[in-house]
Amino acid sequence: MKHTEIAKILSDRKLIGTETTVCGWVRTFRDSASVCFLELADGTSFTKLQVVIDKSAVKFDGECSRLGAAVAVTGELVKAYKGDGVELNATELRLLGKCPLEYPIQKKRTTLEFLRSIPHLRLRTNTFNAVFKVRSVAAQAVHRYFHERGYYYVNTPIITASDCEGAGEMFRVTTASWNAKASSEEEYFKNDFFSQRAGLSVSGQLEGEVAATAFSKIYTFGPSFRAEKSNTTRHLSEFWHIEPEVAFAELPDIIEIAEDMIKYLIRAVMEECPEEMTFFDNFMEKGLKDKLNHVLNSDFAVCEYSEAIDILKKAKADFKFLAEWGADLQTEHEKYLTEQVFKKPVFVTNYPKQIKSFYMKQNADGKTVAATDLLVPGIGEIIGCSEREADYDKLVSAMKERGMNLDSYAQYLDLRRFGSVPHSGFGLGFERFVMYVTGVENIRDVTLFPRWVGNIM
Ligand code: 4AD
Ligand code: MG
């Protein structure tokens, strides 16, 4: 269909005075004695286009004025009566798709909770338009960031036989019938599609390391799957994961990269989505833009895990879980550190080895590993990061301690046999990043069709 997108109309002053056709969905309709006003959205811009209809000159189907109706409007683009925008003086309205009264998006501001029950329609609201613009801009910026710095973009397998995080949170991939007969677990998997147990990858890291020890600098950007039964505002069963892996990088090097990347992404979103960010600042998180500007203009904090435990023990806060050396930090601890103590993003470093994954570099103290989590106010962990253990014997002993099957990791171990180098990487949860920059508090509201335990709409 020949038409002009609203984003183009609003940004190109040369179109003023021309005749054009605009297609979109009716967002509001106001009627007065001689004229009526339609607000039209086509999703290409946050701002909608005002259409002015002179009732004595333009006859149109009443269905065109219903909320949610799809219409094509032809008319002359003129300077807006008020302000310095543009509006369309309609000469013809054509109904493309009618929208009956039961259309669920009626009020201007419906709750996010209600909108979660209509994931196929909620994208037509201002909030979701803004969220997905930011998400799209951030995704493009991720690729730009790494591409500009010479990283190879690699695609790691989604179906895998190895559980990278070793936490047993893999979804199984199978074609075996529900009542497949087998006398043992081994036989059951032998008869399955891949002749062994397979699942959806929780992380592309292990294959990312393979690529980084050939190409030096790589990143992945794809979905990861976690079968953890966490029913929280920051967990999904399917999320998007950005995982760079860098050869010849030690922990301080990768920390520098992570901070630089986060700032680059924030800058991109603020520059490319000014209207959306103002909207979030007004309606989602007061002071959001100041918060992000502060982040851009300051260094992230770095704090040893042991120091963090000391701080938490002395804290005058009512924690549900005790902070104890050797235990993992709970979300409440993470939030306290980043929100109350540092008041900005903080890298917590050198965690006890028993609470972290097998692949992390063992520190000289024999107790901790060269790992770091990046914690941010409002969310807690958004990045999991570490230097990888490059020493064959140490890696093997960490795997044995965890009772892992070394045969399944033969290729991974080979990387430590053939030209092993120090290397490091991290995983950024993309949805958590989008929450952070938009102020949206529930991860289910930054994902088209969120999946979590018991829910697959
Ligand atoms: O800390 P995680 O589990 O680390 C890894 O998977 C490493 N292999 C990454 C690496 O070093 N290449 O996950 C990394 C990040 C978390 O910090 C979090 O932001 C996100 O992935 N994440 C989730 N996001 C949404 N829902 C979930 N269930 C998530 N689990 C992890
Ligand atoms: Mg983690």
PDB file of N, CA and C in Angstrom, residues 145-241:
ATOM      1  N   TYR A 145      28.774  -2.503  19.004  1.00  0.00           N
ATOM      2  CA  TYR A 145      29.878  -2.405  19.970  1.00  0.00           C
ATOM      3  C   TYR A 145      30.963  -3.446  19.660  1.00  0.00           C
ATOM      4  N   PHE A 146      30.545  -4.670  19.514  1.00  0.00           N
ATOM      5  CA  PHE A 146      31.544  -5.731  19.312  1.00  0.00           C
ATOM      6  C   PHE A 146      32.130  -5.693  17.894  1.00  0.00           C
ATOM      7  N   HIS A 147      31.274  -5.404  16.939  1.00  0.00           N
ATOM      8  CA  HIS A 147      31.757  -5.351  15.551  1.00  0.00           C
ATOM      9  C   HIS A 147      32.825  -4.265  15.390  1.00  0.00           C
ATOM     10  N   GLU A 148      32.570  -3.097  15.964  1.00  0.00           N
ATOM     11  CA  GLU A 148      33.524  -1.984  15.851  1.00  0.00           C
ATOM     12  C   GLU A 148      34.870  -2.324  16.490  1.00  0.00           C
ATOM     13  N   ARG A 149      34.867  -3.279  17.413  1.00  0.00           N
ATOM     14  CA  ARG A 149      36.100  -3.635  18.117  1.00  0.00           C
ATOM     15  C   ARG A 149      36.725  -4.935  17.621  1.00  0.00           C
ATOM     16  N   GLY A 150      36.236  -5.425  16.485  1.00  0.00           N
ATOM     17  CA  GLY A 150      36.877  -6.573  15.843  1.00  0.00           C
ATOM     18  C   GLY A 150      36.508  -7.938  16.406  1.00  0.00           C
ATOM     19  N   TYR A 151      35.430  -8.029  17.165  1.00  0.00           N
ATOM     20  CA  TYR A 151      34.999  -9.349  17.665  1.00  0.00           C
ATOM     21  C   TYR A 151      34.320 -10.118  16.544  1.00  0.00           C
ATOM     22  N   TYR A 152      34.481 -11.446  16.543  1.00  0.00           N
ATOM     23  CA  TYR A 152      33.678 -12.287  15.655  1.00  0.00           C
ATOM     24  C   TYR A 152      32.369 -12.586  16.363  1.00  0.00           C
ATOM     25  N   TYR A 153      31.293 -12.486  15.610  1.00  0.00           N
ATOM     26  CA  TYR A 153      29.983 -12.878  16.142  1.00  0.00           C
ATOM     27  C   TYR A 153      29.790 -14.348  15.801  1.00  0.00           C
ATOM     28  N   VAL A 154      29.707 -15.202  16.798  1.00  0.00           N
ATOM     29  CA  VAL A 154      29.515 -16.634  16.530  1.00  0.00           C
ATOM     30  C   VAL A 154      28.171 -17.088  17.097  1.00  0.00           C
ATOM     31  N   ASN A 155      27.639 -18.116  16.493  1.00  0.00           N
ATOM     32  CA  ASN A 155      26.362 -18.672  16.943  1.00  0.00           C
ATOM     33  C   ASN A 155      26.619 -20.045  17.530  1.00  0.00           C
ATOM     34  N   THR A 156      26.468 -20.154  18.809  1.00  0.00           N
ATOM     35  CA  THR A 156      26.730 -21.415  19.494  1.00  0.00           C
ATOM     36  C   THR A 156      25.456 -22.269  19.479  1.00  0.00           C
ATOM     37  N   PRO A 157      25.630 -23.605  19.599  1.00  0.00           N
ATOM     38  CA  PRO A 157      24.440 -24.462  19.480  1.00  0.00           C
ATOM     39  C   PRO A 157      23.420 -24.226  20.584  1.00  0.00           C
ATOM     40  N   ILE A 158      22.181 -24.388  20.214  1.00  0.00           N
ATOM     41  CA  ILE A 158      21.092 -24.263  21.190  1.00  0.00           C
ATOM     42  C   ILE A 158      20.796 -25.638  21.794  1.00  0.00           C
ATOM     43  N   ILE A 159      20.892 -26.671  20.960  1.00  0.00           N
ATOM     44  CA  ILE A 159      20.740 -28.030  21.496  1.00  0.00           C
ATOM     45  C   ILE A 159      22.133 -28.517  21.886  1.00  0.00           C
ATOM     46  N   THR A 160      22.261 -28.975  23.104  1.00  0.00           N
ATOM     47  CA  THR A 160      23.594 -29.334  23.579  1.00  0.00           C
ATOM     48  C   THR A 160      23.534 -30.557  24.487  1.00  0.00           C
ATOM     49  N   ALA A 161      24.697 -31.172  24.653  1.00  0.00           N
ATOM     50  CA  ALA A 161      24.762 -32.324  25.557  1.00  0.00           C
ATOM     51  C   ALA A 161      25.421 -31.942  26.875  1.00  0.00           C
ATOM     52  N   SER A 162      25.984 -30.711  26.951  1.00  0.00           N
ATOM     53  CA  SER A 162      26.677 -30.364  28.194  1.00  0.00           C
ATOM     54  C   SER A 162      25.980 -29.229  28.943  1.00  0.00           C
ATOM     55  N   ASP A 163      25.907 -29.373  30.234  1.00  0.00           N
ATOM     56  CA  ASP A 163      25.277 -28.379  31.094  1.00  0.00           C
ATOM     57  C   ASP A 163      26.359 -27.425  31.566  1.00  0.00           C
ATOM     58  N   CYS A 164      26.476 -26.277  30.886  1.00  0.00           N
ATOM     59  CA  CYS A 164      27.585 -25.350  31.132  1.00  0.00           C
ATOM     60  C   CYS A 164      27.657 -24.917  32.584  1.00  0.00           C
ATOM     61  N   GLU A 165      26.533 -24.517  33.154  1.00  0.00           N
ATOM     62  CA  GLU A 165      26.581 -23.998  34.511  1.00  0.00           C
ATOM     63  C   GLU A 165      26.588 -25.121  35.553  1.00  0.00           C
ATOM     64  N   GLY A 166      26.390 -26.359  35.094  1.00  0.00           N
ATOM     65  CA  GLY A 166      26.472 -27.496  35.992  1.00  0.00           C
ATOM     66  C   GLY A 166      25.444 -27.473  37.108  1.00  0.00           C
ATOM     67  N   ALA A 167      24.386 -26.707  36.924  1.00  0.00           N
ATOM     68  CA  ALA A 167      23.398 -26.597  37.999  1.00  0.00           C
ATOM     69  C   ALA A 167      22.182 -27.487  37.752  1.00  0.00           C
ATOM     70  N   GLY A 168      22.261 -28.299  36.672  1.00  0.00           N
ATOM     71  CA  GLY A 168      21.159 -29.223  36.391  1.00  0.00           C
ATOM     72  C   GLY A 168      19.859 -28.519  36.071  1.00  0.00           C
ATOM     73  N   GLU A 169      19.942 -27.375  35.412  1.00  0.00           N
ATOM     74  CA  GLU A 169      18.732 -26.612  35.117  1.00  0.00           C
ATOM     75  C   GLU A 169      18.385 -26.653  33.639  1.00  0.00           C
ATOM     76  N   MET A 170      18.750 -27.783  32.985  1.00  0.00           N
ATOM     77  CA  MET A 170      18.527 -27.877  31.548  1.00  0.00           C
ATOM     78  C   MET A 170      17.168 -28.471  31.219  1.00  0.00           C
ATOM     79  N   PHE A 171      16.530 -27.872  30.213  1.00  0.00           N
ATOM     80  CA  PHE A 171      15.337 -28.497  29.636  1.00  0.00           C
ATOM     81  C   PHE A 171      15.812 -29.651  28.782  1.00  0.00           C
ATOM     82  N   ARG A 172      15.107 -30.741  28.820  1.00  0.00           N
ATOM     83  CA  ARG A 172      15.510 -31.869  27.987  1.00  0.00           C
ATOM     84  C   ARG A 172      14.945 -31.725  26.581  1.00  0.00           C
ATOM     85  N   VAL A 173      15.717 -32.180  25.609  1.00  0.00           N
ATOM     86  CA  VAL A 173      15.252 -32.237  24.226  1.00  0.00           C
ATOM     87  C   VAL A 173      15.128 -33.710  23.886  1.00  0.00           C
ATOM     88  N   THR A 174      13.934 -34.130  23.514  1.00  0.00           N
ATOM     89  CA  THR A 174      13.733 -35.553  23.278  1.00  0.00           C
ATOM     90  C   THR A 174      12.672 -35.786  22.217  1.00  0.00           C
ATOM     91  N   THR A 175      12.786 -36.925  21.546  1.00  0.00           N
ATOM     92  CA  THR A 175      11.688 -37.348  20.672  1.00  0.00           C
ATOM     93  C   THR A 175      11.159 -38.700  21.155  1.00  0.00           C
ATOM     94  N   ALA A 176      11.652 -39.131  22.312  1.00  0.00           N
ATOM     95  CA  ALA A 176      11.190 -40.408  22.858  1.00  0.00           C
ATOM     96  C   ALA A 176       9.721 -40.287  23.255  1.00  0.00           C
ATOM     97  N   SER A 177       8.980 -41.364  23.075  1.00  0.00           N
ATOM     98  CA  SER A 177       7.560 -41.284  23.425  1.00  0.00           C
ATOM     99  C   SER A 177       7.410 -41.245  24.939  1.00  0.00           C
ATOM    100  N   TRP A 178       6.288 -40.755  25.384  1.00  0.00           N
ATOM    101  CA  TRP A 178       6.117 -40.547  26.831  1.00  0.00           C
ATOM    102  C   TRP A 178       6.210 -41.843  27.610  1.00  0.00           C
ATOM    103  N   ASN A 179       5.902 -42.952  26.946  1.00  0.00           N
ATOM    104  CA  ASN A 179       5.956 -44.212  27.690  1.00  0.00           C
ATOM    105  C   ASN A 179       7.019 -45.153  27.135  1.00  0.00           C
ATOM    106  N   ALA A 180       8.113 -44.548  26.617  1.00  0.00           N
ATOM    107  CA  ALA A 180       9.189 -45.368  26.048  1.00  0.00           C
ATOM    108  C   ALA A 180       9.661 -46.387  27.094  1.00  0.00           C
ATOM    109  N   LYS A 181       9.795 -47.602  26.631  1.00  0.00           N
ATOM    110  CA  LYS A 181      10.229 -48.664  27.553  1.00  0.00           C
ATOM    111  C   LYS A 181      11.758 -48.696  27.594  1.00  0.00           C
ATOM    112  N   ALA A 182      12.298 -48.762  28.772  1.00  0.00           N
ATOM    113  CA  ALA A 182      13.751 -48.877  28.908  1.00  0.00           C
ATOM    114  C   ALA A 182      14.034 -49.518  30.250  1.00  0.00           C
ATOM    115  N   SER A 183      15.087 -50.323  30.278  1.00  0.00           N
ATOM    116  CA  SER A 183      15.381 -51.008  31.540  1.00  0.00           C
ATOM    117  C   SER A 183      16.331 -50.176  32.396  1.00  0.00           C
ATOM    118  N   SER A 184      16.913 -49.138  31.765  1.00  0.00           N
ATOM    119  CA  SER A 184      17.788 -48.259  32.548  1.00  0.00           C
ATOM    120  C   SER A 184      17.753 -46.877  31.911  1.00  0.00           C
ATOM    121  N   GLU A 185      18.252 -45.898  32.678  1.00  0.00           N
ATOM    122  CA  GLU A 185      18.317 -44.537  32.161  1.00  0.00           C
ATOM    123  C   GLU A 185      19.203 -44.513  30.922  1.00  0.00           C
ATOM    124  N   GLU A 186      20.299 -45.242  30.994  1.00  0.00           N
ATOM    125  CA  GLU A 186      21.251 -45.290  29.886  1.00  0.00           C
ATOM    126  C   GLU A 186      20.588 -45.790  28.606  1.00  0.00           C
ATOM    127  N   GLU A 187      19.788 -46.832  28.751  1.00  0.00           N
ATOM    128  CA  GLU A 187      19.118 -47.403  27.584  1.00  0.00           C
ATOM    129  C   GLU A 187      18.083 -46.420  27.038  1.00  0.00           C
ATOM    130  N   TYR A 188      17.395 -45.766  27.949  1.00  0.00           N
ATOM    131  CA  TYR A 188      16.389 -44.778  27.536  1.00  0.00           C
ATOM    132  C   TYR A 188      17.027 -43.722  26.630  1.00  0.00           C
ATOM    133  N   PHE A 189      18.154 -43.176  27.067  1.00  0.00           N
ATOM    134  CA  PHE A 189      18.790 -42.113  26.264  1.00  0.00           C
ATOM    135  C   PHE A 189      19.448 -42.668  25.005  1.00  0.00           C
ATOM    136  N   LYS A 190      19.949 -43.888  25.079  1.00  0.00           N
ATOM    137  CA  LYS A 190      20.553 -44.532  23.913  1.00  0.00           C
ATOM    138  C   LYS A 190      19.541 -44.577  22.770  1.00  0.00           C
ATOM    139  N   ASN A 191      18.273 -44.835  23.129  1.00  0.00           N
ATOM    140  CA  ASN A 191      17.223 -44.959  22.105  1.00  0.00           C
ATOM    141  C   ASN A 191      16.646 -43.616  21.668  1.00  0.00           C
ATOM    142  N   ASP A 192      17.074 -42.557  22.320  1.00  0.00           N
ATOM    143  CA  ASP A 192      16.519 -41.238  21.995  1.00  0.00           C
ATOM    144  C   ASP A 192      17.202 -40.650  20.755  1.00  0.00           C
ATOM    145  N   PHE A 193      16.730 -39.527  20.295  1.00  0.00           N
ATOM    146  CA  PHE A 193      17.144 -38.942  19.015  1.00  0.00           C
ATOM    147  C   PHE A 193      18.653 -38.841  18.838  1.00  0.00           C
ATOM    148  N   PHE A 194      19.351 -38.309  19.820  1.00  0.00           N
ATOM    149  CA  PHE A 194      20.799 -38.105  19.683  1.00  0.00           C
ATOM    150  C   PHE A 194      21.613 -39.261  20.275  1.00  0.00           C
ATOM    151  N   SER A 195      20.932 -40.311  20.663  1.00  0.00           N
ATOM    152  CA  SER A 195      21.577 -41.468  21.306  1.00  0.00           C
ATOM    153  C   SER A 195      22.270 -41.088  22.613  1.00  0.00           C
ATOM    154  N   GLN A 196      21.930 -39.979  23.139  1.00  0.00           N
ATOM    155  CA  GLN A 196      22.385 -39.596  24.477  1.00  0.00           C
ATOM    156  C   GLN A 196      21.486 -38.471  24.986  1.00  0.00           C
ATOM    157  N   ARG A 197      21.632 -38.154  26.244  1.00  0.00           N
ATOM    158  CA  ARG A 197      20.807 -37.100  26.840  1.00  0.00           C
ATOM    159  C   ARG A 197      21.158 -35.755  26.192  1.00  0.00           C
ATOM    160  N   ALA A 198      20.152 -35.004  25.788  1.00  0.00           N
ATOM    161  CA  ALA A 198      20.398 -33.681  25.197  1.00  0.00           C
ATOM    162  C   ALA A 198      19.438 -32.672  25.801  1.00  0.00           C
ATOM    163  N   GLY A 199      19.812 -31.412  25.704  1.00  0.00           N
ATOM    164  CA  GLY A 199      18.942 -30.379  26.283  1.00  0.00           C
ATOM    165  C   GLY A 199      19.150 -29.041  25.611  1.00  0.00           C
ATOM    166  N   LEU A 200      18.397 -28.038  26.073  1.00  0.00           N
ATOM    167  CA  LEU A 200      18.549 -26.677  25.566  1.00  0.00           C
ATOM    168  C   LEU A 200      19.654 -25.992  26.365  1.00  0.00           C
ATOM    169  N   SER A 201      20.529 -25.324  25.665  1.00  0.00           N
ATOM    170  CA  SER A 201      21.720 -24.758  26.294  1.00  0.00           C
ATOM    171  C   SER A 201      21.379 -23.669  27.317  1.00  0.00           C
ATOM    172  N   VAL A 202      22.050 -23.707  28.456  1.00  0.00           N
ATOM    173  CA  VAL A 202      21.872 -22.654  29.464  1.00  0.00           C
ATOM    174  C   VAL A 202      22.824 -21.496  29.205  1.00  0.00           C
ATOM    175  N   SER A 203      23.822 -21.727  28.319  1.00  0.00           N
ATOM    176  CA  SER A 203      24.839 -20.702  28.051  1.00  0.00           C
ATOM    177  C   SER A 203      25.691 -21.165  26.880  1.00  0.00           C
ATOM    178  N   GLY A 204      26.123 -20.215  26.051  1.00  0.00           N
ATOM    179  CA  GLY A 204      26.983 -20.567  24.922  1.00  0.00           C
ATOM    180  C   GLY A 204      28.465 -20.513  25.282  1.00  0.00           C
ATOM    181  N   GLN A 205      28.743 -20.360  26.556  1.00  0.00           N
ATOM    182  CA  GLN A 205      30.132 -20.092  26.964  1.00  0.00           C
ATOM    183  C   GLN A 205      31.144 -21.153  26.536  1.00  0.00           C
ATOM    184  N   LEU A 206      30.803 -22.428  26.770  1.00  0.00           N
ATOM    185  CA  LEU A 206      31.815 -23.456  26.514  1.00  0.00           C
ATOM    186  C   LEU A 206      32.228 -23.466  25.043  1.00  0.00           C
ATOM    187  N   GLU A 207      31.245 -23.311  24.169  1.00  0.00           N
ATOM    188  CA  GLU A 207      31.570 -23.245  22.738  1.00  0.00           C
ATOM    189  C   GLU A 207      32.195 -21.886  22.411  1.00  0.00           C
ATOM    190  N   GLY A 208      31.811 -20.861  23.151  1.00  0.00           N
ATOM    191  CA  GLY A 208      32.421 -19.541  22.983  1.00  0.00           C
ATOM    192  C   GLY A 208      33.910 -19.593  23.290  1.00  0.00           C
ATOM    193  N   GLU A 209      34.278 -20.366  24.283  1.00  0.00           N
ATOM    194  CA  GLU A 209      35.703 -20.504  24.612  1.00  0.00           C
ATOM    195  C   GLU A 209      36.455 -21.187  23.469  1.00  0.00           C
ATOM    196  N   VAL A 210      35.788 -22.162  22.852  1.00  0.00           N
ATOM    197  CA  VAL A 210      36.396 -22.836  21.694  1.00  0.00           C
ATOM    198  C   VAL A 210      36.723 -21.803  20.611  1.00  0.00           C
ATOM    199  N   ALA A 211      35.761 -20.928  20.343  1.00  0.00           N
ATOM    200  CA  ALA A 211      35.948 -19.926  19.291  1.00  0.00           C
ATOM    201  C   ALA A 211      36.975 -18.871  19.699  1.00  0.00           C
ATOM    202  N   ALA A 212      36.961 -18.478  20.969  1.00  0.00           N
ATOM    203  CA  ALA A 212      37.887 -17.424  21.419  1.00  0.00           C
ATOM    204  C   ALA A 212      39.334 -17.911  21.403  1.00  0.00           C
ATOM    205  N   THR A 213      39.528 -19.226  21.585  1.00  0.00           N
ATOM    206  CA  THR A 213      40.904 -19.721  21.561  1.00  0.00           C
ATOM    207  C   THR A 213      41.351 -20.007  20.129  1.00  0.00           C
ATOM    208  N   ALA A 214      40.559 -19.525  19.177  1.00  0.00           N
ATOM    209  CA  ALA A 214      40.981 -19.544  17.768  1.00  0.00           C
ATOM    210  C   ALA A 214      40.974 -18.130  17.194  1.00  0.00           C
ATOM    211  N   PHE A 215      39.950 -17.353  17.540  1.00  0.00           N
ATOM    212  CA  PHE A 215      39.774 -16.021  16.936  1.00  0.00           C
ATOM    213  C   PHE A 215      40.089 -14.872  17.895  1.00  0.00           C
ATOM    214  N   SER A 216      40.519 -15.191  19.096  1.00  0.00           N
ATOM    215  CA  SER A 216      40.846 -14.199  20.135  1.00  0.00           C
ATOM    216  C   SER A 216      39.644 -13.504  20.776  1.00  0.00           C
ATOM    217  N   LYS A 217      38.792 -12.891  19.947  1.00  0.00           N
ATOM    218  CA  LYS A 217      37.692 -12.133  20.554  1.00  0.00           C
ATOM    219  C   LYS A 217      36.391 -12.523  19.865  1.00  0.00           C
ATOM    220  N   ILE A 218      35.476 -13.064  20.617  1.00  0.00           N
ATOM    221  CA  ILE A 218      34.189 -13.446  20.026  1.00  0.00           C
ATOM    222  C   ILE A 218      33.058 -12.986  20.956  1.00  0.00           C
ATOM    223  N   TYR A 219      31.858 -12.983  20.396  1.00  0.00           N
ATOM    224  CA  TYR A 219      30.684 -12.829  21.269  1.00  0.00           C
ATOM    225  C   TYR A 219      29.534 -13.615  20.673  1.00  0.00           C
ATOM    226  N   THR A 220      28.625 -13.984  21.545  1.00  0.00           N
ATOM    227  CA  THR A 220      27.395 -14.623  21.100  1.00  0.00           C
ATOM    228  C   THR A 220      26.252 -13.735  21.554  1.00  0.00           C
ATOM    229  N   PHE A 221      25.141 -13.830  20.877  1.00  0.00           N
ATOM    230  CA  PHE A 221      23.942 -13.099  21.295  1.00  0.00           C
ATOM    231  C   PHE A 221      22.773 -13.960  20.854  1.00  0.00           C
ATOM    232  N   GLY A 222      22.267 -14.729  21.793  1.00  0.00           N
ATOM    233  CA  GLY A 222      21.195 -15.656  21.440  1.00  0.00           C
ATOM    234  C   GLY A 222      20.441 -16.077  22.678  1.00  0.00           C
ATOM    235  N   PRO A 223      19.480 -16.964  22.485  1.00  0.00           N
ATOM    236  CA  PRO A 223      18.675 -17.376  23.635  1.00  0.00           C
ATOM    237  C   PRO A 223      19.371 -18.422  24.503  1.00  0.00           C
ATOM    238  N   SER A 224      19.160 -18.333  25.802  1.00  0.00           N
ATOM    239  CA  SER A 224      19.582 -19.367  26.740  1.00  0.00           C
ATOM    240  C   SER A 224      18.337 -19.817  27.489  1.00  0.00           C
ATOM    241  N   PHE A 225      18.379 -21.026  27.988  1.00  0.00           N
ATOM    242  CA  PHE A 225      17.185 -21.619  28.604  1.00  0.00           C
ATOM    243  C   PHE A 225      17.511 -22.121  29.998  1.00  0.00           C
ATOM    244  N   ARG A 226      16.660 -21.814  30.942  1.00  0.00           N
ATOM    245  CA  ARG A 226      16.887 -22.286  32.304  1.00  0.00           C
ATOM    246  C   ARG A 226      15.604 -22.915  32.833  1.00  0.00           C
ATOM    247  N   ALA A 227      15.715 -24.157  33.252  1.00  0.00           N
ATOM    248  CA  ALA A 227      14.543 -24.849  33.802  1.00  0.00           C
ATOM    249  C   ALA A 227      14.443 -24.657  35.308  1.00  0.00           C
ATOM    250  N   GLU A 228      14.892 -23.470  35.782  1.00  0.00           N
ATOM    251  CA  GLU A 228      14.800 -23.235  37.224  1.00  0.00           C
ATOM    252  C   GLU A 228      13.385 -22.766  37.551  1.00  0.00           C
ATOM    253  N   LYS A 229      12.902 -23.223  38.685  1.00  0.00           N
ATOM    254  CA  LYS A 229      11.508 -22.912  39.018  1.00  0.00           C
ATOM    255  C   LYS A 229      11.412 -21.601  39.796  1.00  0.00           C
ATOM    256  N   SER A 230      12.160 -20.586  39.356  1.00  0.00           N
ATOM    257  CA  SER A 230      12.126 -19.305  40.068  1.00  0.00           C
ATOM    258  C   SER A 230      11.001 -18.445  39.528  1.00  0.00           C
ATOM    259  N   ASN A 231      10.019 -18.232  40.369  1.00  0.00           N
ATOM    260  CA  ASN A 231       8.881 -17.418  39.973  1.00  0.00           C
ATOM    261  C   ASN A 231       9.117 -15.992  40.474  1.00  0.00           C
ATOM    262  N   THR A 232      10.041 -15.271  39.836  1.00  0.00           N
ATOM    263  CA  THR A 232      10.410 -13.939  40.317  1.00  0.00           C
ATOM    264  C   THR A 232      10.289 -12.913  39.203  1.00  0.00           C
ATOM    265  N   THR A 233      10.512 -11.658  39.562  1.00  0.00           N
ATOM    266  CA  THR A 233      10.407 -10.583  38.571  1.00  0.00           C
ATOM    267  C   THR A 233      11.675 -10.469  37.727  1.00  0.00           C
ATOM    268  N   ARG A 234      12.675 -11.324  37.968  1.00  0.00           N
ATOM    269  CA  ARG A 234      13.908 -11.203  37.166  1.00  0.00           C
ATOM    270  C   ARG A 234      14.366 -12.523  36.542  1.00  0.00           C
ATOM    271  N   HIS A 235      13.497 -13.527  36.581  1.00  0.00           N
ATOM    272  CA  HIS A 235      13.842 -14.819  35.972  1.00  0.00           C
ATOM    273  C   HIS A 235      12.866 -15.209  34.865  1.00  0.00           C
ATOM    274  N   LEU A 236      13.421 -15.667  33.765  1.00  0.00           N
ATOM    275  CA  LEU A 236      12.630 -16.240  32.686  1.00  0.00           C
ATOM    276  C   LEU A 236      13.171 -17.635  32.395  1.00  0.00           C
ATOM    277  N   SER A 237      12.349 -18.481  31.799  1.00  0.00           N
ATOM    278  CA  SER A 237      12.849 -19.795  31.389  1.00  0.00           C
ATOM    279  C   SER A 237      13.620 -19.682  30.078  1.00  0.00           C
ATOM    280  N   GLU A 238      13.314 -18.629  29.321  1.00  0.00           N
ATOM    281  CA  GLU A 238      13.988 -18.394  28.039  1.00  0.00           C
ATOM    282  C   GLU A 238      14.393 -16.929  28.022  1.00  0.00           C
ATOM    283  N   PHE A 239      15.674 -16.668  27.993  1.00  0.00           N
ATOM    284  CA  PHE A 239      16.109 -15.263  27.959  1.00  0.00           C
ATOM    285  C   PHE A 239      17.211 -15.105  26.917  1.00  0.00           C
ATOM    286  N   TRP A 240      17.504 -13.865  26.584  1.00  0.00           N
ATOM    287  CA  TRP A 240      18.559 -13.606  25.586  1.00  0.00           C
ATOM    288  C   TRP A 240      19.840 -13.232  26.304  1.00  0.00           C
ATOM    289  N   HIS A 241      20.911 -13.770  25.771  1.00  0.00           N
ATOM    290  CA  HIS A 241      22.164 -13.796  26.503  1.00  0.00           C
ATOM    291  C   HIS A 241      23.279 -13.247  25.595  1.00  0.00           C
TER     292      HIS A 241
END
